[in-house]
Amino acid sequence: MIYKAYALLALTTLMWAGNSIAGKLAVGHASPMVLVTVRWALVMVALYVFKRERIAADWQVMRQRLAYLLFLGALGFTGFSVALYYALVYTTAINASILQGGTPLFVFCASFVLFGSRVGLEQAIGFVISFVGVIVIAARGDFDNVIALDINFGDALMLVAIISYGIYTAALRSKPRMHWTSLMFVLCLGATLASLPMLALEMARGATIVPDLQGWSAIAYIVIFPSLLGQVFYIRAVELIGANRAGLFINLLPIWGAILAVALLGEAFNIYHAVALAIILAGISLAEYGGRKLSKQ
């Protein structure tokens, strides 16, 4: 059973890492807002088609907190995706993948700000260490770039992406109890509604790119694997070994992302990438150790 969970989590993080690769491959073949809107609309439709009885059963619960849930979908799904796919126009998939390794840092910070969650010494130190790793990536390994504020625009957008997802993840603490498919449906509904005005703006600017074969291939991958199968695999793994142990495997995401970017896109893996990856993973590991220690007190 435990090995089944490990296999599911390894596949989940591999599929999630592939999201950045697919987003990079879609550049020039499908504009970011087309990618975002079609992604969440298709997931929403698929969930409704296959799980509409479950969604209908949870409707009364959803309706009581509908505005909140729609906002969470707009923040965590649309906000993250828009920032990610626009970031990939300006930065590498390696940078985007490694920067996503800093997401737990912002989840912890958002939990502290929003809910006053306790933060231990190890967690605080881990946060600082992880953030240094994020800065290494943003500065491309040269801290003179930080002083000169010479930060790649795509990397800056990735910071926006992981901050928005960190706030979203922390805010899920206040979600009403319902089946995961119903929750995903209403979040995707919020994401789709939020993306439509931005899609209209992209069209008004004449920046819309209707997907070609490569664009649709990227969309198909994103919808089927990270958006649907990834969620199903992760939820099943959590059922098998618990959320705390399953959460540790998210640290595989930047590793998978770097491997895929080198293998599939031919991107260069520099020394500063390795340094940043090691720093981020060390910081998150220390913070998670501190979190588990704190929960036992």
CSV table of C-alpha atoms in Angstrom, one decimal:
chain,number,residue,atom,x,y,z
A,1,MET,CA,0.0,0.0,0.0
A,2,ILE,CA,2.8,2.4,0.9
A,3,TYR,CA,4.6,1.7,-2.3
A,4,LYS,CA,1.4,2.3,-4.3
A,5,ALA,CA,1.1,5.7,-2.6
A,6,TYR,CA,4.8,6.5,-3.5
A,7,ALA,CA,4.2,5.5,-7.1
A,8,LEU,CA,1.0,7.7,-7.3
A,9,LEU,CA,2.8,10.7,-5.8
A,10,ALA,CA,5.8,10.3,-8.1
A,11,LEU,CA,3.5,10.2,-11.1
A,12,THR,CA,1.5,13.2,-9.8
A,13,THR,CA,4.5,15.4,-9.4
A,14,LEU,CA,5.8,14.3,-12.8
A,15,MET,CA,2.5,15.3,-14.4
A,16,TRP,CA,2.5,18.6,-12.5
A,17,ALA,CA,6.0,19.4,-13.6
A,18,GLY,CA,5.0,18.7,-17.2
A,19,ASN,CA,2.6,21.6,-16.9
A,20,SER,CA,5.5,24.0,-17.2
A,21,ILE,CA,6.9,22.1,-20.2
A,22,ALA,CA,3.5,22.1,-22.0
A,23,GLY,CA,3.1,25.8,-21.2
A,24,LYS,CA,6.5,26.5,-22.8
A,25,LEU,CA,5.7,24.4,-25.8
A,26,ALA,CA,2.5,26.3,-26.2
A,27,VAL,CA,4.3,29.7,-26.6
A,28,GLY,CA,3.5,31.0,-30.0
A,29,HIS,CA,1.0,28.2,-30.6
A,30,ALA,CA,-1.7,29.3,-28.2
A,31,SER,CA,-1.9,32.6,-26.3
A,32,PRO,CA,-1.8,32.5,-22.5
A,33,MET,CA,-5.4,33.5,-21.9
A,34,VAL,CA,-6.7,31.0,-24.5
A,35,LEU,CA,-4.6,28.4,-22.7
A,36,VAL,CA,-6.0,29.4,-19.3
A,37,THR,CA,-9.6,29.8,-20.3
A,38,VAL,CA,-9.8,26.5,-22.3
A,39,ARG,CA,-8.0,24.6,-19.6
A,40,TRP,CA,-10.4,25.4,-16.8
A,41,ALA,CA,-13.5,25.4,-18.9
A,42,LEU,CA,-12.7,21.9,-20.2
A,43,VAL,CA,-12.0,20.5,-16.7
A,44,MET,CA,-15.2,22.1,-15.4
A,45,VAL,CA,-17.2,20.5,-18.2
A,46,ALA,CA,-15.6,17.1,-17.8
A,47,LEU,CA,-16.3,17.1,-14.0
A,48,TYR,CA,-19.9,18.0,-14.6
A,49,VAL,CA,-20.4,15.4,-17.3
A,50,PHE,CA,-19.0,12.5,-15.2
A,51,LYS,CA,-19.9,13.7,-11.7
A,52,ARG,CA,-23.0,15.8,-12.0
A,53,GLU,CA,-25.0,13.8,-9.5
A,54,ARG,CA,-22.3,14.3,-6.9
A,55,ILE,CA,-22.1,18.0,-7.7
A,56,ALA,CA,-25.9,18.3,-7.4
A,57,ALA,CA,-25.9,16.6,-4.0
A,58,ASP,CA,-23.3,19.2,-2.7
A,59,TRP,CA,-25.0,22.2,-4.3
A,60,GLN,CA,-26.7,23.4,-1.1
A,61,VAL,CA,-23.3,23.4,0.7
A,62,MET,CA,-21.6,25.2,-2.3
A,63,ARG,CA,-24.3,27.8,-2.5
A,64,GLN,CA,-23.8,29.0,1.1
A,65,ARG,CA,-20.2,29.9,0.3
A,66,LEU,CA,-20.4,30.3,-3.4
A,67,ALA,CA,-18.7,33.8,-3.6
A,68,TYR,CA,-15.8,32.6,-1.5
A,69,LEU,CA,-15.3,29.4,-3.5
A,70,LEU,CA,-15.5,31.3,-6.8
A,71,PHE,CA,-12.9,33.8,-5.5
A,72,LEU,CA,-10.6,30.9,-4.5
A,73,GLY,CA,-10.9,29.5,-8.0
A,74,ALA,CA,-10.1,32.8,-9.5
A,75,LEU,CA,-7.1,33.3,-7.2
A,76,GLY,CA,-5.6,29.8,-7.1
A,77,PHE,CA,-6.4,28.5,-10.6
A,78,THR,CA,-6.7,31.6,-12.8
A,79,GLY,CA,-4.2,33.8,-11.0
A,80,PHE,CA,-1.6,31.1,-10.8
A,81,SER,CA,-2.1,29.9,-14.4
A,82,VAL,CA,-2.1,33.3,-16.0
A,83,ALA,CA,1.1,34.3,-14.2
A,84,LEU,CA,2.7,30.9,-15.1
A,85,TYR,CA,1.8,30.9,-18.8
A,86,TYR,CA,2.8,34.5,-19.3
A,87,ALA,CA,6.0,33.9,-17.3
A,88,LEU,CA,6.9,31.1,-19.7
A,89,VAL,CA,6.9,33.6,-22.6
A,90,TYR,CA,9.9,35.4,-20.9
A,91,THR,CA,11.7,32.7,-18.8
A,92,THR,CA,12.8,29.1,-19.1
A,93,ALA,CA,10.8,26.1,-18.0
A,94,ILE,CA,13.7,25.2,-15.6
A,95,ASN,CA,13.4,28.5,-13.8
A,96,ALA,CA,9.6,28.2,-13.6
A,97,SER,CA,9.8,24.7,-12.3
A,98,ILE,CA,12.5,25.4,-9.6
A,99,LEU,CA,10.7,28.6,-8.5
A,100,GLN,CA,7.6,26.5,-7.9
A,101,GLY,CA,9.6,24.6,-5.3
A,102,GLY,CA,9.2,27.7,-3.2
A,103,THR,CA,5.4,27.4,-3.0
A,104,PRO,CA,5.3,25.8,0.5
A,105,LEU,CA,7.2,28.8,1.8
A,106,PHE,CA,4.3,31.1,0.8
A,107,VAL,CA,1.7,28.6,2.0
A,108,PHE,CA,3.3,28.8,5.5
A,109,CYS,CA,3.5,32.6,5.3
A,110,ALA,CA,-0.1,33.0,4.2
A,111,SER,CA,-1.3,30.6,6.9
A,112,PHE,CA,0.5,32.7,9.5
A,113,VAL,CA,-0.9,36.0,8.2
A,114,LEU,CA,-4.5,34.8,7.6
A,115,PHE,CA,-5.0,32.4,10.4
A,116,GLY,CA,-2.2,33.1,12.9
A,117,SER,CA,-0.7,29.7,12.5
A,118,ARG,CA,2.2,29.0,14.9
A,119,VAL,CA,5.6,29.3,13.4
A,120,GLY,CA,8.6,27.5,15.1
A,121,LEU,CA,12.2,28.5,14.9
A,122,GLU,CA,13.1,25.7,12.4
A,123,GLN,CA,10.2,26.9,10.2
A,124,ALA,CA,11.3,30.5,10.3
A,125,ILE,CA,14.9,29.6,9.4
A,126,GLY,CA,13.6,27.3,6.6
A,127,PHE,CA,11.5,30.1,5.2
A,128,VAL,CA,14.5,32.4,5.0
A,129,ILE,CA,16.7,29.7,3.4
A,130,SER,CA,14.1,28.9,0.8
A,131,PHE,CA,13.6,32.5,-0.1
A,132,VAL,CA,17.3,32.8,-0.6
A,133,GLY,CA,17.0,30.0,-3.2
A,134,VAL,CA,14.2,31.8,-4.9
A,135,ILE,CA,16.3,35.0,-5.1
A,136,VAL,CA,19.2,33.0,-6.6
A,137,ILE,CA,17.0,32.0,-9.5
A,138,ALA,CA,15.5,35.4,-9.9
A,139,ALA,CA,19.0,37.0,-9.9
A,140,ARG,CA,20.3,34.3,-12.3
A,141,GLY,CA,23.0,33.5,-9.8
A,142,ASP,CA,24.4,37.0,-9.7
A,143,PHE,CA,23.3,39.1,-6.6
A,144,ASP,CA,24.5,42.2,-8.4
A,145,ASN,CA,21.3,41.8,-10.4
A,146,VAL,CA,19.3,42.1,-7.2
A,147,ILE,CA,21.0,45.4,-6.3
A,148,ALA,CA,20.4,46.7,-9.8
A,149,LEU,CA,16.8,45.4,-9.8
A,150,ASP,CA,17.7,43.5,-13.0
A,151,ILE,CA,15.3,40.7,-12.6
A,152,ASN,CA,13.9,38.7,-15.5
A,153,PHE,CA,10.2,39.7,-16.0
A,154,GLY,CA,9.2,36.0,-16.4
A,155,ASP,CA,10.8,35.1,-13.0
A,156,ALA,CA,9.0,38.1,-11.4
A,157,LEU,CA,5.7,36.7,-12.8
A,158,MET,CA,6.6,33.3,-11.3
A,159,LEU,CA,6.9,34.9,-7.9
A,160,VAL,CA,3.4,36.4,-8.4
A,161,ALA,CA,2.2,32.9,-9.4
A,162,ILE,CA,3.5,31.1,-6.3
A,163,ILE,CA,2.4,33.8,-4.0
A,164,SER,CA,-1.2,33.6,-5.3
A,165,TYR,CA,-1.1,29.8,-5.1
A,166,GLY,CA,0.3,30.0,-1.6
A,167,ILE,CA,-2.6,32.3,-0.5
A,168,TYR,CA,-5.1,30.1,-2.2
A,169,THR,CA,-3.8,26.9,-0.5
A,170,ALA,CA,-3.9,28.6,2.9
A,171,ALA,CA,-7.4,29.9,2.3
A,172,LEU,CA,-8.7,26.4,1.5
A,173,ARG,CA,-8.6,25.9,5.2
A,174,SER,CA,-12.0,27.7,5.4
A,175,LYS,CA,-13.7,25.8,2.6
A,176,PRO,CA,-16.9,24.0,3.4
A,177,ARG,CA,-16.9,20.2,3.6
A,178,MET,CA,-17.9,18.6,0.3
A,179,HIS,CA,-16.7,15.9,-2.1
A,180,TRP,CA,-13.5,16.8,-3.9
A,181,THR,CA,-15.1,16.6,-7.3
A,182,SER,CA,-17.7,19.2,-6.3
A,183,LEU,CA,-15.0,21.4,-4.9
A,184,MET,CA,-13.0,21.1,-8.1
A,185,PHE,CA,-16.0,21.9,-10.2
A,186,VAL,CA,-16.9,25.2,-8.4
A,187,LEU,CA,-13.2,26.2,-8.3
A,188,CYS,CA,-13.0,25.6,-12.1
A,189,LEU,CA,-16.2,27.6,-12.5
A,190,GLY,CA,-14.6,30.5,-10.6
A,191,ALA,CA,-11.5,30.2,-12.7
A,192,THR,CA,-13.4,30.1,-16.0
A,193,LEU,CA,-15.5,33.2,-15.1
A,194,ALA,CA,-12.4,35.1,-13.9
A,195,SER,CA,-10.5,34.3,-17.1
A,196,LEU,CA,-13.1,35.5,-19.5
A,197,PRO,CA,-12.6,39.3,-19.0
A,198,MET,CA,-8.8,38.8,-19.4
A,199,LEU,CA,-9.4,36.7,-22.6
A,200,ALA,CA,-11.5,39.6,-23.9
A,201,LEU,CA,-8.7,42.0,-23.1
A,202,GLU,CA,-6.2,39.8,-24.9
A,203,MET,CA,-8.5,39.7,-27.9
A,204,ALA,CA,-9.0,43.5,-27.8
A,205,ARG,CA,-5.2,43.9,-27.9
A,206,GLY,CA,-4.9,41.6,-30.9
A,207,ALA,CA,-2.7,39.3,-29.0
A,208,THR,CA,-4.9,36.2,-29.2
A,209,ILE,CA,-3.3,33.1,-30.8
A,210,VAL,CA,-5.9,30.5,-31.8
A,211,PRO,CA,-4.4,27.1,-30.9
A,212,ASP,CA,-2.8,25.1,-33.8
A,213,LEU,CA,-2.0,21.4,-33.5
A,214,GLN,CA,0.9,21.9,-31.1
A,215,GLY,CA,-1.3,24.3,-29.1
A,216,TRP,CA,-4.1,21.9,-28.8
A,217,SER,CA,-1.7,19.1,-27.9
A,218,ALA,CA,-0.4,21.2,-25.0
A,219,ILE,CA,-3.9,21.9,-23.9
A,220,ALA,CA,-4.9,18.2,-24.1
A,221,TYR,CA,-1.9,17.3,-21.9
A,222,ILE,CA,-2.6,20.0,-19.4
A,223,VAL,CA,-6.3,19.1,-19.0
A,224,ILE,CA,-5.9,15.3,-18.9
A,225,PHE,CA,-2.7,14.9,-16.8
A,226,PRO,CA,-1.9,17.8,-14.3
A,227,SER,CA,-5.5,19.0,-14.1
A,228,LEU,CA,-7.5,15.7,-13.8
A,229,LEU,CA,-5.3,12.6,-13.3
A,230,GLY,CA,-2.8,14.5,-11.1
A,231,GLN,CA,-5.6,15.6,-8.8
A,232,VAL,CA,-7.1,12.0,-8.6
A,233,PHE,CA,-3.7,10.4,-8.0
A,234,TYR,CA,-2.8,12.9,-5.3
A,235,ILE,CA,-6.1,12.6,-3.4
A,236,ARG,CA,-5.8,8.8,-3.5
A,237,ALA,CA,-2.2,9.0,-2.2
A,238,VAL,CA,-3.4,11.2,0.7
A,239,GLU,CA,-6.0,8.6,1.6
A,240,LEU,CA,-3.3,6.0,1.7
A,241,ILE,CA,-0.5,7.7,3.7
A,242,GLY,CA,-2.0,11.0,5.0
A,243,ALA,CA,-1.6,14.6,3.9
A,244,ASN,CA,1.6,15.4,5.8
A,245,ARG,CA,3.6,12.6,4.3
A,246,ALA,CA,2.1,13.1,0.9
A,247,GLY,CA,2.9,16.8,0.9
A,248,LEU,CA,6.7,16.1,1.2
A,249,PHE,CA,6.6,14.7,-2.4
A,250,ILE,CA,5.7,18.1,-3.8
A,251,ASN,CA,9.5,18.7,-3.4
A,252,LEU,CA,9.9,16.4,-6.4
A,253,LEU,CA,8.2,18.9,-8.7
A,254,PRO,CA,11.2,21.2,-9.3
A,255,ILE,CA,13.5,18.2,-9.8
A,256,TRP,CA,11.1,16.6,-12.4
A,257,GLY,CA,10.7,20.0,-14.0
A,258,ALA,CA,14.4,20.5,-14.4
A,259,ILE,CA,14.9,17.0,-15.8
A,260,LEU,CA,12.0,17.4,-18.3
A,261,ALA,CA,13.2,20.9,-19.4
A,262,VAL,CA,16.7,19.6,-20.2
A,263,ALA,CA,15.5,16.4,-21.8
A,264,LEU,CA,12.5,17.7,-23.9
A,265,LEU,CA,13.3,21.4,-24.4
A,266,GLY,CA,17.1,21.2,-24.5
A,267,GLU,CA,17.4,24.0,-21.9
A,268,ALA,CA,20.7,24.6,-20.2
A,269,PHE,CA,21.0,23.6,-16.6
A,270,ASN,CA,23.5,26.0,-14.9
A,271,ILE,CA,25.4,25.8,-11.7
A,272,TYR,CA,23.1,28.4,-10.1
A,273,HIS,CA,20.1,26.3,-10.9
A,274,ALA,CA,21.6,23.4,-8.9
A,275,VAL,CA,22.5,25.7,-6.0
A,276,ALA,CA,19.0,27.3,-5.9
A,277,LEU,CA,17.3,23.9,-6.1
A,278,ALA,CA,19.4,22.6,-3.2
A,279,ILE,CA,18.8,25.7,-1.1
A,280,ILE,CA,15.0,25.7,-1.7
A,281,LEU,CA,14.7,21.9,-0.9
A,282,ALA,CA,16.9,22.3,2.2
A,283,GLY,CA,14.8,25.2,3.4
A,284,ILE,CA,11.5,23.5,2.8
A,285,SER,CA,12.7,20.3,4.4
A,286,LEU,CA,13.7,22.2,7.5
A,287,ALA,CA,10.4,24.1,7.6
A,288,GLU,CA,8.4,20.9,7.2
A,289,TYR,CA,10.5,19.2,10.0
A,290,GLY,CA,9.7,22.2,12.2
A,291,GLY,CA,6.0,22.0,11.3
A,292,ARG,CA,5.8,18.4,12.3
A,293,LYS,CA,7.6,19.0,15.5
A,294,LEU,CA,5.3,21.9,16.3
A,295,SER,CA,2.2,19.8,15.7
A,296,LYS,CA,3.3,17.3,18.2
A,297,GLN,CA,3.6,19.8,21.0
